[in-house]
PDB file of C-alpha atoms in Angstrom:
ATOM      1  CA  MET A  28       0.000   0.000   0.000  1.00 40.00           C
ATOM      2  CA  SER A  29       1.191   3.507  -0.695  1.00 40.00           C
ATOM      3  CA  ALA A  30       0.100   7.008   0.144  1.00 44.00           C
ATOM      4  CA  ARG A  31       1.641   8.979  -2.668  1.00 44.00           C
ATOM      5  CA  PRO A  32       0.137  12.287  -3.836  1.00 46.00           C
ATOM      6  CA  GLY A  33       0.219  11.193  -7.446  1.00 47.00           C
ATOM      7  CA  ARG A  34       2.311   9.250  -9.855  1.00 49.00           C
ATOM      8  CA  ASN A  35       4.962  11.907 -10.454  1.00 49.00           C
ATOM      9  CA  ALA A  36       4.661  14.121  -7.363  1.00 51.00           C
ATOM     10  CA  ALA A  37       6.920  14.051  -4.335  1.00 58.00           C
ATOM     11  CA  PRO A  38       5.398  13.821  -0.836  1.00 58.00           C
ATOM     12  CA  SER A  39       6.552  17.371  -0.059  1.00 63.00           C
ATOM     13  CA  ASP A  40       4.541  18.552  -3.065  1.00 80.00           C
ATOM     14  CA  ALA A  41       1.413  17.246  -1.351  1.00 82.00           C
ATOM     15  CA  PHE A  42       2.043  19.398   1.709  1.00 85.00           C
ATOM     16  CA  ALA A  43       2.769  22.433  -0.456  1.00 85.00           C
ATOM     17  CA  GLN A  44      -0.494  21.854  -2.318  1.00 87.00           C
ATOM     18  CA  LEU A  45      -2.380  21.480   0.964  1.00 88.00           C
ATOM     19  CA  LEU A  46      -0.845  24.678   2.307  1.00 89.00           C
ATOM     20  CA  ARG A  47      -1.635  26.629  -0.856  1.00 89.00           C
ATOM     21  CA  GLY A  48      -5.117  25.166  -0.979  1.00 90.00           C
ATOM     22  CA  CYS A  49      -6.092  26.319   2.501  1.00 91.00           C
ATOM     23  CA  LEU A  50      -3.822  29.283   3.294  1.00 93.00           C
ATOM     24  CA  LEU A  51      -4.997  31.590   0.526  1.00 94.00           C
ATOM     25  CA  PRO A  52      -8.749  31.218   1.231  1.00 96.00           C
ATOM     26  CA  THR A  53      -8.067  31.619   4.958  1.00 96.00           C
ATOM     27  CA  LEU A  54      -6.138  34.828   4.332  1.00 96.00           C
ATOM     28  CA  VAL A  55      -9.100  36.123   2.324  1.00 97.00           C
ATOM     29  CA  ALA A  56     -11.473  35.166   5.159  1.00 97.00           C
ATOM     30  CA  ALA A  57      -9.134  36.793   7.689  1.00 97.00           C
ATOM     31  CA  ALA A  58      -9.076  40.007   5.651  1.00 97.00           C
ATOM     32  CA  ALA A  59     -12.874  39.951   5.485  1.00 97.00           C
ATOM     33  CA  CYS A  60     -13.062  39.480   9.256  1.00 96.00           C
ATOM     34  CA  VAL A  61     -10.659  42.365   9.862  1.00 96.00           C
ATOM     35  CA  VAL A  62     -12.551  44.685   7.503  1.00 97.00           C
ATOM     36  CA  ALA A  63     -15.911  43.754   9.035  1.00 96.00           C
ATOM     37  CA  ALA A  64     -14.534  44.206  12.550  1.00 95.00           C
ATOM     38  CA  PHE A  65     -13.075  47.588  11.610  1.00 95.00           C
ATOM     39  CA  PHE A  66     -16.636  48.880  11.213  1.00 95.00           C
ATOM     40  CA  ALA A  67     -17.104  48.215  14.933  1.00 93.00           C
ATOM     41  CA  SER A  68     -13.755  49.702  16.036  1.00 93.00           C
ATOM     42  CA  PRO A  69     -10.048  49.583  15.281  1.00 93.00           C
ATOM     43  CA  MET A  70      -9.615  47.499  18.441  1.00 94.00           C
ATOM     44  CA  ALA A  71     -12.018  44.901  17.041  1.00 94.00           C
ATOM     45  CA  ALA A  72     -10.062  44.858  13.772  1.00 95.00           C
ATOM     46  CA  TRP A  73      -6.797  44.167  15.633  1.00 95.00           C
ATOM     47  CA  SER A  74      -8.588  41.510  17.662  1.00 94.00           C
ATOM     48  CA  ALA A  75      -9.883  39.834  14.508  1.00 95.00           C
ATOM     49  CA  ALA A  76      -6.356  39.871  13.065  1.00 96.00           C
ATOM     50  CA  PHE A  77      -5.046  38.305  16.291  1.00 94.00           C
ATOM     51  CA  GLY A  78      -7.622  35.505  16.016  1.00 94.00           C
ATOM     52  CA  ALA A  79      -6.757  34.892  12.368  1.00 96.00           C
ATOM     53  CA  VAL A  80      -3.026  34.692  13.159  1.00 95.00           C
ATOM     54  CA  LEU A  81      -3.750  32.140  15.900  1.00 93.00           C
ATOM     55  CA  VAL A  82      -5.708  29.930  13.494  1.00 94.00           C
ATOM     56  CA  ILE A  83      -3.155  30.161  10.684  1.00 95.00           C
ATOM     57  CA  ALA A  84      -0.292  29.401  13.078  1.00 93.00           C
ATOM     58  CA  PHE A  85      -2.175  26.488  14.678  1.00 92.00           C
ATOM     59  CA  PHE A  86      -3.115  24.760  11.440  1.00 92.00           C
ATOM     60  CA  GLY A  87       0.062  25.722   9.586  1.00 92.00           C
ATOM     61  CA  LEU A  88       2.178  24.148  12.306  1.00 90.00           C
ATOM     62  CA  THR A  89       0.216  20.928  11.904  1.00 87.00           C
ATOM     63  CA  LEU A  90       1.096  20.759   8.210  1.00 88.00           C
ATOM     64  CA  LEU A  91       4.732  21.509   8.986  1.00 89.00           C
ATOM     65  CA  VAL A  92       4.939  18.741  11.585  1.00 88.00           C
ATOM     66  CA  MET A  93       3.256  16.279   9.248  1.00 84.00           C
ATOM     67  CA  LYS A  94       5.625  17.210   6.412  1.00 86.00           C
ATOM     68  CA  ARG A  95       8.664  16.657   8.630  1.00 88.00           C
ATOM     69  CA  THR A  96       7.415  13.261   9.828  1.00 87.00           C
ATOM     70  CA  ALA A  97       6.008  11.951   6.529  1.00 82.00           C
ATOM     71  CA  ASP A  98       8.948   9.634   5.940  1.00 86.00           C
ATOM     72  CA  LEU A  99       8.871   8.102   9.426  1.00 88.00           C
ATOM     73  CA  PRO A 100       6.962   4.919  10.289  1.00 89.00           C
ATOM     74  CA  PRO A 101       3.205   5.525  10.723  1.00 86.00           C
ATOM     75  CA  THR A 102       3.218   4.888  14.476  1.00 90.00           C
ATOM     76  CA  THR A 103       6.061   7.360  15.008  1.00 91.00           C
ATOM     77  CA  THR A 104       4.278   9.933  12.860  1.00 86.00           C
ATOM     78  CA  MET A 105       1.103   9.469  14.863  1.00 89.00           C
ATOM     79  CA  VAL A 106       2.908   9.927  18.181  1.00 92.00           C
ATOM     80  CA  VAL A 107       4.750  13.041  16.996  1.00 91.00           C
ATOM     81  CA  VAL A 108       1.612  14.614  15.540  1.00 87.00           C
ATOM     82  CA  LEU A 109      -0.429  13.863  18.681  1.00 91.00           C
ATOM     83  CA  VAL A 110       2.285  15.316  20.940  1.00 93.00           C
ATOM     84  CA  ALA A 111       2.505  18.403  18.711  1.00 91.00           C
ATOM     85  CA  TYR A 112      -1.287  18.755  18.826  1.00 90.00           C
ATOM     86  CA  THR A 113      -1.326  18.468  22.614  1.00 94.00           C
ATOM     87  CA  LEU A 114       1.399  21.101  22.915  1.00 93.00           C
ATOM     88  CA  LYS A 115      -0.454  23.420  20.514  1.00 90.00           C
ATOM     89  CA  VAL A 116      -3.699  23.093  22.475  1.00 91.00           C
ATOM     90  CA  ALA A 117      -1.816  23.778  25.708  1.00 94.00           C
ATOM     91  CA  ALA A 118      -0.168  26.834  24.115  1.00 90.00           C
ATOM     92  CA  LEU A 119      -3.562  28.094  22.936  1.00 88.00           C
ATOM     93  CA  GLY A 120      -4.921  27.606  26.452  1.00 89.00           C
ATOM     94  CA  VAL A 121      -2.047  29.610  27.899  1.00 92.00           C
ATOM     95  CA  ALA A 122      -2.539  32.340  25.254  1.00 87.00           C
ATOM     96  CA  MET A 123      -6.250  32.573  26.036  1.00 85.00           C
ATOM     97  CA  PHE A 124      -5.499  32.663  29.763  1.00 90.00           C
ATOM     98  CA  LEU A 125      -2.998  35.489  29.301  1.00 88.00           C
ATOM     99  CA  VAL A 126      -5.335  37.649  27.217  1.00 86.00           C
ATOM    100  CA  ARG A 127      -8.548  36.914  29.111  1.00 84.00           C
ATOM    101  CA  ASP A 128      -8.657  40.388  30.717  1.00 85.00           C
ATOM    102  CA  ALA A 129      -6.792  42.323  28.026  1.00 85.00           C
ATOM    103  CA  SER A 130      -8.328  45.739  27.482  1.00 86.00           C
ATOM    104  CA  TRP A 131      -6.875  45.942  23.976  1.00 86.00           C
ATOM    105  CA  LEU A 132      -8.736  42.828  22.827  1.00 90.00           C
ATOM    106  CA  SER A 133     -12.346  42.380  21.775  1.00 90.00           C
ATOM    107  CA  GLY A 134     -13.364  38.873  22.780  1.00 87.00           C
ATOM    108  CA  TYR A 135     -16.278  38.838  20.360  1.00 91.00           C
ATOM    109  CA  ALA A 136     -14.102  39.820  17.377  1.00 93.00           C
ATOM    110  CA  VAL A 137     -11.450  37.232  18.296  1.00 92.00           C
ATOM    111  CA  GLY A 138     -14.081  34.510  18.659  1.00 91.00           C
ATOM    112  CA  VAL A 139     -15.799  35.270  15.364  1.00 94.00           C
ATOM    113  CA  SER A 140     -12.478  35.520  13.533  1.00 95.00           C
ATOM    114  CA  ILE A 141     -11.215  32.236  14.996  1.00 93.00           C
ATOM    115  CA  THR A 142     -14.448  30.466  14.105  1.00 94.00           C
ATOM    116  CA  VAL A 143     -14.641  31.799  10.549  1.00 96.00           C
ATOM    117  CA  CYS A 144     -10.965  31.230   9.775  1.00 95.00           C
ATOM    118  CA  ALA A 145     -10.964  27.718  11.272  1.00 94.00           C
ATOM    119  CA  VAL A 146     -14.032  26.671   9.277  1.00 96.00           C
ATOM    120  CA  VAL A 147     -12.576  28.124   6.068  1.00 96.00           C
ATOM    121  CA  TRP A 148      -9.166  26.487   6.663  1.00 94.00           C
ATOM    122  CA  LEU A 149     -10.703  23.066   7.387  1.00 93.00           C
ATOM    123  CA  PHE A 150     -13.086  23.214   4.429  1.00 95.00           C
ATOM    124  CA  PHE A 151     -10.363  24.143   1.963  1.00 94.00           C
ATOM    125  CA  GLU A 152      -7.893  21.696   3.500  1.00 90.00           C
ATOM    126  CA  MET A 153     -10.387  18.881   2.904  1.00 90.00           C
ATOM    127  CA  ARG A 154     -10.967  20.175  -0.606  1.00 92.00           C
ATOM    128  CA  ALA A 155      -7.222  20.343  -1.339  1.00 89.00           C
ATOM    129  CA  TYR A 156      -6.700  16.860   0.121  1.00 87.00           C
ATOM    130  CA  LYS A 157      -9.480  15.472  -2.034  1.00 87.00           C
ATOM    131  CA  ARG A 158      -7.851  16.975  -5.126  1.00 85.00           C
ATOM    132  CA  LEU A 159      -4.484  15.368  -4.295  1.00 82.00           C
ATOM    133  CA  ARG A 160      -5.898  11.993  -5.300  1.00 74.00           C
ATOM    134  CA  ILE A 161      -3.812  10.032  -2.826  1.00 70.00           C
ATOM    135  CA  PHE A 162      -4.361   6.362  -3.447  1.00 67.00           C
ATOM    136  CA  VAL A 163      -5.137   4.080  -0.535  1.00 65.00           C
ATOM    137  CA  TYR A 164      -3.901   1.208  -2.640  1.00 67.00           C
ATOM    138  CA  ASP A 165      -1.548   0.840  -5.586  1.00 64.00           C
ATOM    139  CA  PRO A 166      -3.530   1.471  -8.756  1.00 65.00           C
ATOM    140  CA  PRO A 167      -3.677  -1.287 -11.389  1.00 70.00           C
ATOM    141  CA  GLY A 168      -0.492  -1.457 -13.411  1.00 67.00           C
ATOM    142  CA  GLU A 169       1.737  -0.227 -10.572  1.00 60.00           C
ATOM    143  CA  ALA A 170       4.506  -2.534  -9.455  1.00 56.00           C
ATOM    144  CA  THR A 171       3.585  -4.265  -6.226  1.00 55.00           C
ATOM    145  CA  ALA A 172       5.716  -6.483  -4.049  1.00 55.00           C
ATOM    146  CA  GLN A 173       4.851 -10.113  -4.512  1.00 56.00           C
ATOM    147  CA  VAL A 174       5.031 -12.135  -1.296  1.00 53.00           C
ATOM    148  CA  ASP A 175       5.462 -15.875  -1.387  1.00 56.00           C
ATOM    149  CA  PRO A 176       2.511 -17.415   0.532  1.00 57.00           C
ATOM    150  CA  GLY A 177       4.898 -19.653   2.477  1.00 59.00           C
ATOM    151  CA  GLN A 178       7.236 -16.800   3.353  1.00 58.00           C
ATOM    152  CA  ARG A 179       6.860 -15.134   6.749  1.00 57.00           C
ATOM    153  CA  PRO A 180       6.654 -11.302   6.715  1.00 55.00           C
ATOM    154  CA  GLN A 181       9.718  -9.486   7.989  1.00 58.00           C
ATOM    155  CA  ASN A 182       7.939  -7.689  10.837  1.00 57.00           C
ATOM    156  CA  GLY A 183       7.367 -11.006  12.599  1.00 53.00           C
ATOM    157  CA  CYS A 184       3.577 -11.111  12.281  1.00 54.00           C
TER     158      CYS A 184
END
């Protein structure tokens, strides 16, 4: 089984395509949130920008970690990604704790911006992933390893 982004593409190309596919629409959504919040006040606009930066950093870091661990065994990748996710959630919790009483921050604008940007990022990330056409199996005609039925697999199972 393979998880290649296409027949001629490198795995790093897949992460670049994912990043392009979700970063640009999220930046557009972030700009829309900032402009809409500016009608309320400049403080709300800065707050919306702060929320958008949090979302882009959170999800962008996930893609970076996954790109760096793509060549590792699946169990190692899973552990690294889950640890990175836990650390990111803890960092977000600390950030929210530190700015909970900030007078320069509009909680409503941050919340709306985070929600809008997260939904846009996730939607377009799924869309970009779907367009990558990553095969769950080797397509017909691809060379596959033939295993002798009497031969024991190398991993000991």
